PDB file of C-alpha atoms in Angstrom:
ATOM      1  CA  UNK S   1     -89.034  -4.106  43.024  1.00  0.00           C
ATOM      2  CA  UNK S   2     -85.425  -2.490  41.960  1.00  0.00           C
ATOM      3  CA  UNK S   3     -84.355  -2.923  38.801  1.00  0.00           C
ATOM      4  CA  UNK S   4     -80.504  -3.288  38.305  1.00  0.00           C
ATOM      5  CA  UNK S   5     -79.122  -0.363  35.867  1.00  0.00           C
ATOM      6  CA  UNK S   6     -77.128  -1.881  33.394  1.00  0.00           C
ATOM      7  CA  UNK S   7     -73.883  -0.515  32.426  1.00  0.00           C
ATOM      8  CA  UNK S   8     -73.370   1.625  29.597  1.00  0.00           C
ATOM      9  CA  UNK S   9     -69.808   1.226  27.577  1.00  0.00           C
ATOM     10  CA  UNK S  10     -67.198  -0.323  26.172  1.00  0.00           C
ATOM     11  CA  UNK S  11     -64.683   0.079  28.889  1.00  0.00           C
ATOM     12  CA  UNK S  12     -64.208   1.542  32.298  1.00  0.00           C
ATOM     13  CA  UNK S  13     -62.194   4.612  33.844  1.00  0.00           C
ATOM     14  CA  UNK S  14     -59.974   1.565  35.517  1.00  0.00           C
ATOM     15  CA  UNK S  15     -59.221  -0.020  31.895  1.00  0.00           C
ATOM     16  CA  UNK S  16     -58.304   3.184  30.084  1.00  0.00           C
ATOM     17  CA  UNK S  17     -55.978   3.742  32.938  1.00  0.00           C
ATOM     18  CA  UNK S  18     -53.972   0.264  32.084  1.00  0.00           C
ATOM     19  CA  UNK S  19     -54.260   1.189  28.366  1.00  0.00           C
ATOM     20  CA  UNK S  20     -52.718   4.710  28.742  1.00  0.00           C
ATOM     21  CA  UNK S  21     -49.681   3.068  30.854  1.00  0.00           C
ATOM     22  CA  UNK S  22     -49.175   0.157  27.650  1.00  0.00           C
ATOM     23  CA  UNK S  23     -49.192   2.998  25.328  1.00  0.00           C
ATOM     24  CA  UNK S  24     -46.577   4.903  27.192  1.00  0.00           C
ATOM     25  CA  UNK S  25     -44.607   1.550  27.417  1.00  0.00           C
ATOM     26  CA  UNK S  26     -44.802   0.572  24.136  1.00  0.00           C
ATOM     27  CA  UNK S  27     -43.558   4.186  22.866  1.00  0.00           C
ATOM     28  CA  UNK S  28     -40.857   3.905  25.410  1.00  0.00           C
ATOM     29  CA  UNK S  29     -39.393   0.755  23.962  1.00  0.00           C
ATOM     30  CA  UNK S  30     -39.960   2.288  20.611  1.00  0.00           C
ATOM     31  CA  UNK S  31     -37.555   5.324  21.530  1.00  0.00           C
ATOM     32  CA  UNK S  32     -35.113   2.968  22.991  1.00  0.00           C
ATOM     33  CA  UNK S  33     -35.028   0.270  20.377  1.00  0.00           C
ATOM     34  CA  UNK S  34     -32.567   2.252  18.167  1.00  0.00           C
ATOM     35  CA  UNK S  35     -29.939   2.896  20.853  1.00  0.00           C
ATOM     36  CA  UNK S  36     -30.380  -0.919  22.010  1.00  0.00           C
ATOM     37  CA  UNK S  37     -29.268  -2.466  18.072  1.00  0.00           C
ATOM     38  CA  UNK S  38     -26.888   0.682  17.914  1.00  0.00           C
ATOM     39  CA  UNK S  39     -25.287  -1.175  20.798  1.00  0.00           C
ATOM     40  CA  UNK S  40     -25.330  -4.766  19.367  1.00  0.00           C
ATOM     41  CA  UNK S  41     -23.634  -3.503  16.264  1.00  0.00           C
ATOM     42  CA  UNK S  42     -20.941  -2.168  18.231  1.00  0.00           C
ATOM     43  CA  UNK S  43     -20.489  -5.531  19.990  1.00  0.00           C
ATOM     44  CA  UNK S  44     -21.203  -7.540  16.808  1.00  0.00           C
ATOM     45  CA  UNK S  45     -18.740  -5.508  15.330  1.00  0.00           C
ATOM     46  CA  UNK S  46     -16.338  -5.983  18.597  1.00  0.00           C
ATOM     47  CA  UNK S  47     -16.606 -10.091  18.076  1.00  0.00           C
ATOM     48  CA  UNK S  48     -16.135 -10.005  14.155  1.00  0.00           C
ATOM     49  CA  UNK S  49     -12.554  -7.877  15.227  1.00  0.00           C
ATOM     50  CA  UNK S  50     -11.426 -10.603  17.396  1.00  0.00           C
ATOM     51  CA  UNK S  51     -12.296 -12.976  15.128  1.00  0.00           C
ATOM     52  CA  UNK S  52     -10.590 -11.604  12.035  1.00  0.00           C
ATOM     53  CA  UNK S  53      -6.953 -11.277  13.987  1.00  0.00           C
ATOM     54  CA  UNK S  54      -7.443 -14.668  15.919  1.00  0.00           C
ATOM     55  CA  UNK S  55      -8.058 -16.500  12.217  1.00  0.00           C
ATOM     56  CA  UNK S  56      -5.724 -14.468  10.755  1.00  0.00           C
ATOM     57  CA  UNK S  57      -3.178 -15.398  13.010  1.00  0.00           C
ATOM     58  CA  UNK S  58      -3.671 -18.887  11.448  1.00  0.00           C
ATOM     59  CA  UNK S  59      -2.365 -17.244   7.560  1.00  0.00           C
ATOM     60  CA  UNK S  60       1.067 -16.669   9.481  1.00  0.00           C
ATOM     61  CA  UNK S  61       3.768 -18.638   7.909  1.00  0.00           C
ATOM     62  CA  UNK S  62       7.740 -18.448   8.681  1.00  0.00           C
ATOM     63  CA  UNK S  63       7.682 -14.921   6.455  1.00  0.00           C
ATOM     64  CA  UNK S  64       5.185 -13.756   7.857  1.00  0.00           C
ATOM     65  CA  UNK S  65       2.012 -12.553   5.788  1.00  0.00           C
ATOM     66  CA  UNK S  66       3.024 -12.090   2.688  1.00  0.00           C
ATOM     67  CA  UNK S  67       4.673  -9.321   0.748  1.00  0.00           C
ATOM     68  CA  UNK S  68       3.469  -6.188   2.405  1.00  0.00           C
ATOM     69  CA  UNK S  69       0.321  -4.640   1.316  1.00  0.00           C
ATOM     70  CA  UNK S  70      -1.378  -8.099   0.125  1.00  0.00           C
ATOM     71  CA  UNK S  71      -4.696  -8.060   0.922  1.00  0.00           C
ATOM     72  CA  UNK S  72      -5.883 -10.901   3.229  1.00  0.00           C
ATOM     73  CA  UNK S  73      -9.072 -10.910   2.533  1.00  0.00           C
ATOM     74  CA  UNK S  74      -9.103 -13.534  -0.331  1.00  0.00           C
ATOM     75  CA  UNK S  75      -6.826 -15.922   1.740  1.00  0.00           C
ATOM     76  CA  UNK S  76      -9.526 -15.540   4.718  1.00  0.00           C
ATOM     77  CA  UNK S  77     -12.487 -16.488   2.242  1.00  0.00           C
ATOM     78  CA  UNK S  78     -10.925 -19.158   1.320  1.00  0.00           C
ATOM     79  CA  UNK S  79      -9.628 -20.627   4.735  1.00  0.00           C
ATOM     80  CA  UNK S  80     -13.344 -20.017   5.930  1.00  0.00           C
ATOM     81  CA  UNK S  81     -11.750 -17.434   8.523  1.00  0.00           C
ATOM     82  CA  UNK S  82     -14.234 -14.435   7.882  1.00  0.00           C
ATOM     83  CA  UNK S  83     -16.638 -13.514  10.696  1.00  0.00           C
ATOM     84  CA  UNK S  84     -20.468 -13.055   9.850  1.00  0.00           C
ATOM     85  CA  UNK S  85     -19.737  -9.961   7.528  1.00  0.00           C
ATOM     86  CA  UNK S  86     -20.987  -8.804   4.488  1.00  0.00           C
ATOM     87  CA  UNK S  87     -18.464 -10.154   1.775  1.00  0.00           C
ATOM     88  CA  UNK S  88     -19.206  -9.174  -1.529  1.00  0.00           C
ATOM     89  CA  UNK S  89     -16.840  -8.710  -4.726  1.00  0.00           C
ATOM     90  CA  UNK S  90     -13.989  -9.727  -2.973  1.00  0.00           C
ATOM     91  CA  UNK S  91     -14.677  -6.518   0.191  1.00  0.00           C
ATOM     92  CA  UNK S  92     -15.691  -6.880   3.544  1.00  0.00           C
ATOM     93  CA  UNK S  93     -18.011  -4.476   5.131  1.00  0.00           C
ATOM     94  CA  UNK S  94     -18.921  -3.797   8.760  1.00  0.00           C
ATOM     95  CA  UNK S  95     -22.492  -2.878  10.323  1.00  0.00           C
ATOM     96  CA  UNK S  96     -22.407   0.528   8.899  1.00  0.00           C
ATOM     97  CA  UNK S  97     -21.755  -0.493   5.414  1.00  0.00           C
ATOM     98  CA  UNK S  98     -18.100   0.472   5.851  1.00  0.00           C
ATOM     99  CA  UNK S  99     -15.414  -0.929   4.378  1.00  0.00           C
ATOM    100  CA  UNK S 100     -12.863  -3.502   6.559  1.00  0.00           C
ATOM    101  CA  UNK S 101      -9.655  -4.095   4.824  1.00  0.00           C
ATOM    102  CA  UNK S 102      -7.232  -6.964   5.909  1.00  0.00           C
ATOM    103  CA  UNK S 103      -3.437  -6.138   4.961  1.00  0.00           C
ATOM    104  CA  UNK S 104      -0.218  -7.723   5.181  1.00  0.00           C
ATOM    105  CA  UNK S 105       2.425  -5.872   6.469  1.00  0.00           C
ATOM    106  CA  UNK S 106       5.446  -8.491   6.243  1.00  0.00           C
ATOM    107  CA  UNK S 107       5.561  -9.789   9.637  1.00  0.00           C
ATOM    108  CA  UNK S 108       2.246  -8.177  11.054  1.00  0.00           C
ATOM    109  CA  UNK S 109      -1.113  -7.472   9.577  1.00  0.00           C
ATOM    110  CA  UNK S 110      -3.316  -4.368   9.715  1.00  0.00           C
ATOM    111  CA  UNK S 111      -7.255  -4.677   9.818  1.00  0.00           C
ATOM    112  CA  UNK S 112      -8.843  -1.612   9.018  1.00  0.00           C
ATOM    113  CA  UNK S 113     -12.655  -0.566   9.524  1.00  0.00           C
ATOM    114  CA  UNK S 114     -13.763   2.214   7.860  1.00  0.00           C
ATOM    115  CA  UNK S 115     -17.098   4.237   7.662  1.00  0.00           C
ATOM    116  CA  UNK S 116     -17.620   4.183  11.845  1.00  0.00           C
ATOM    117  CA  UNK S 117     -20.220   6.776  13.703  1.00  0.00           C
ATOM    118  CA  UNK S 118     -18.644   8.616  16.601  1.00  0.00           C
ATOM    119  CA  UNK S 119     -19.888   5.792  19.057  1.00  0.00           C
ATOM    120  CA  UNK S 120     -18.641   3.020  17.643  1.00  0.00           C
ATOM    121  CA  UNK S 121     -15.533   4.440  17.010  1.00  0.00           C
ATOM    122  CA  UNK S 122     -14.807   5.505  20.526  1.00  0.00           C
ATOM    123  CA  UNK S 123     -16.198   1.659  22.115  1.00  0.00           C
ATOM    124  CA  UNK S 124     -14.138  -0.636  19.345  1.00  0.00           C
ATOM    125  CA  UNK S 125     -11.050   1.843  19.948  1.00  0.00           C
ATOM    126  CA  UNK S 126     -11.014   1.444  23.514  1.00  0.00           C
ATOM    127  CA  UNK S 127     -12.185  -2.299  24.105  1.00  0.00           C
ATOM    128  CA  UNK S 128     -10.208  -4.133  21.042  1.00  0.00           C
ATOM    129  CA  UNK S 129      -6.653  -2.975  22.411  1.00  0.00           C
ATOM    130  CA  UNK S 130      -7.406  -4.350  26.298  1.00  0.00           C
ATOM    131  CA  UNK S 131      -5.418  -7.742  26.807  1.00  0.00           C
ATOM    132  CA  UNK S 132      -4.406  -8.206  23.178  1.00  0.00           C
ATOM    133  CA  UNK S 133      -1.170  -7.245  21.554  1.00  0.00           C
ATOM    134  CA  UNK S 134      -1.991  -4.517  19.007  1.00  0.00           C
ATOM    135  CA  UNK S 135      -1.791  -1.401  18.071  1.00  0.00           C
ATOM    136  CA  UNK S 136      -4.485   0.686  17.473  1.00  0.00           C
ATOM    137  CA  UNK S 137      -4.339   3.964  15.085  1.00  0.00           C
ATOM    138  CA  UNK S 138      -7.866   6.339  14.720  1.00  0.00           C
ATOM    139  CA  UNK S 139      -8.706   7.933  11.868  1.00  0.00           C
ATOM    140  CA  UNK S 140      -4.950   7.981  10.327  1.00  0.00           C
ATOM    141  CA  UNK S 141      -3.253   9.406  13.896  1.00  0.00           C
ATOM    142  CA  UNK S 142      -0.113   7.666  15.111  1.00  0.00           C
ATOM    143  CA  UNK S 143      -0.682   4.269  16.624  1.00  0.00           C
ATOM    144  CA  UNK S 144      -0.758   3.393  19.963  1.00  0.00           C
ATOM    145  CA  UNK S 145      -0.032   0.056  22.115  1.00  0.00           C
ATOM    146  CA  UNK S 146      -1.842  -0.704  24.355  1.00  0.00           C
ATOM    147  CA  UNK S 147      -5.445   0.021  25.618  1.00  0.00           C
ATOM    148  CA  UNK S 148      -6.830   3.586  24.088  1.00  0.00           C
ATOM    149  CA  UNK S 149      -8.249   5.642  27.224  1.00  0.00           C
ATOM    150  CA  UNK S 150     -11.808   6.692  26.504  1.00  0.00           C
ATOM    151  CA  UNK S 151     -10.748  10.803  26.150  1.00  0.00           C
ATOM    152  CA  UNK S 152      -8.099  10.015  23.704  1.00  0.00           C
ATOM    153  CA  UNK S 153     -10.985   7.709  21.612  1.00  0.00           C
ATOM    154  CA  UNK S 154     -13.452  10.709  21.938  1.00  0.00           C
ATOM    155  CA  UNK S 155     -11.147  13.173  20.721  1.00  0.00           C
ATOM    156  CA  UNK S 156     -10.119  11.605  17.966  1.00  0.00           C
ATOM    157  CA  UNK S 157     -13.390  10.213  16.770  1.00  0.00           C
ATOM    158  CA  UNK S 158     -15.355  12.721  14.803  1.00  0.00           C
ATOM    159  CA  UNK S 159     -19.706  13.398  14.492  1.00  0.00           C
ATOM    160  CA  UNK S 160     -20.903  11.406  11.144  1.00  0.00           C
ATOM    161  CA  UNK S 161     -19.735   7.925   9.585  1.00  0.00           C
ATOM    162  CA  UNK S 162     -16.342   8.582   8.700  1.00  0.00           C
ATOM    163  CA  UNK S 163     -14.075   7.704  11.348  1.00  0.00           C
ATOM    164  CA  UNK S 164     -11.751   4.559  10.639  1.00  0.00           C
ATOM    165  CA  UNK S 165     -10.069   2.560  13.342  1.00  0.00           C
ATOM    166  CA  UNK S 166      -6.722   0.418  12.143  1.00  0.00           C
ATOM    167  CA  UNK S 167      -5.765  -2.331  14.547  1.00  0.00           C
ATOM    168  CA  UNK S 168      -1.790  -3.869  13.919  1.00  0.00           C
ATOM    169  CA  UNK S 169      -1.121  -7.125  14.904  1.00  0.00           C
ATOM    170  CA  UNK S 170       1.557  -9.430  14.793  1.00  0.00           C
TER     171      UNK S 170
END
């Protein structure tokens, strides 16, 4: 009579093969995961834009804004025209914990976002300016109608968190 020999073991060859190719996965979707939310704060960040200058549109009386250089901000608060934003003390900040200003500038009104990496800079400064009538001014340069090319946005946008974008509108 044969006896059967019984396995010995946890797992098989065929079983640490699947594990090995989960671990792989998981760590690749680890390494990945910070440029995929890098990406959605850029387009968060890209709605919350439109969304400021369509509501503040809405603060436009016969003159205009205001006297130029009132902030907006307050007005927006209270009209329930700010995006989903941090707003504390009366600021606005963006993704990066930047600064976003709203100004009157008599018959126009500038929104400004401050503290922006080198990505975000170059993807807000070339997709907010397509189909919409502002201007758009990087990090304190002359402002320019229009849609910003992509080299013009990468030039001017500098390494680090300190590039601002400014966005007139009428």
């Amino acid at each position: 009579m044969k006896t059967r020999a019984s396995q010995y073991g946890f797992i098989d060859l065929s079983m640490i093969f699947v594990l090995i190719c989960i671990a792989v996965g998981v760590g690749y979707a680890m390494y990945n995961g910070g440029s995929l939310l890098g990406s959605s704060d850029v387009n968060n960040e890209q709605s919350n834009i439109g969304m400021l200058i369509a509501n503040t549109h809405k603060l436009k009386g016969s003159s205009g804004y205001g006297a130029s250089g009132t902030n907006l901000v307050p007005q927006l608060a209270a009209a329930k025209g700010l995006p989903n934003m941090t707003y504390s003390g009366g600021t606005l900040y963006n993704s990066w914990s930047g600064s976003v200003s709203v100004v009157s500038a008599g018959m126009s009104f500038v929104i400004t976002q401050n503290g922006l990496p080198q990505d975000a800079c170059v993807s807000l400064a070339t997709k907010i300016g397509r189909g919409q009538k502002v201007s758009t001014s990087l990090n304190g340069g002359t402002s320019s109608s229009g849609e910003i090319d992509s080299a013009t946005a990468a030039a001017s946008c500098t390494d680090g968190n300190t590039n601002s974008v400014a966005w007139t509108s009428n």
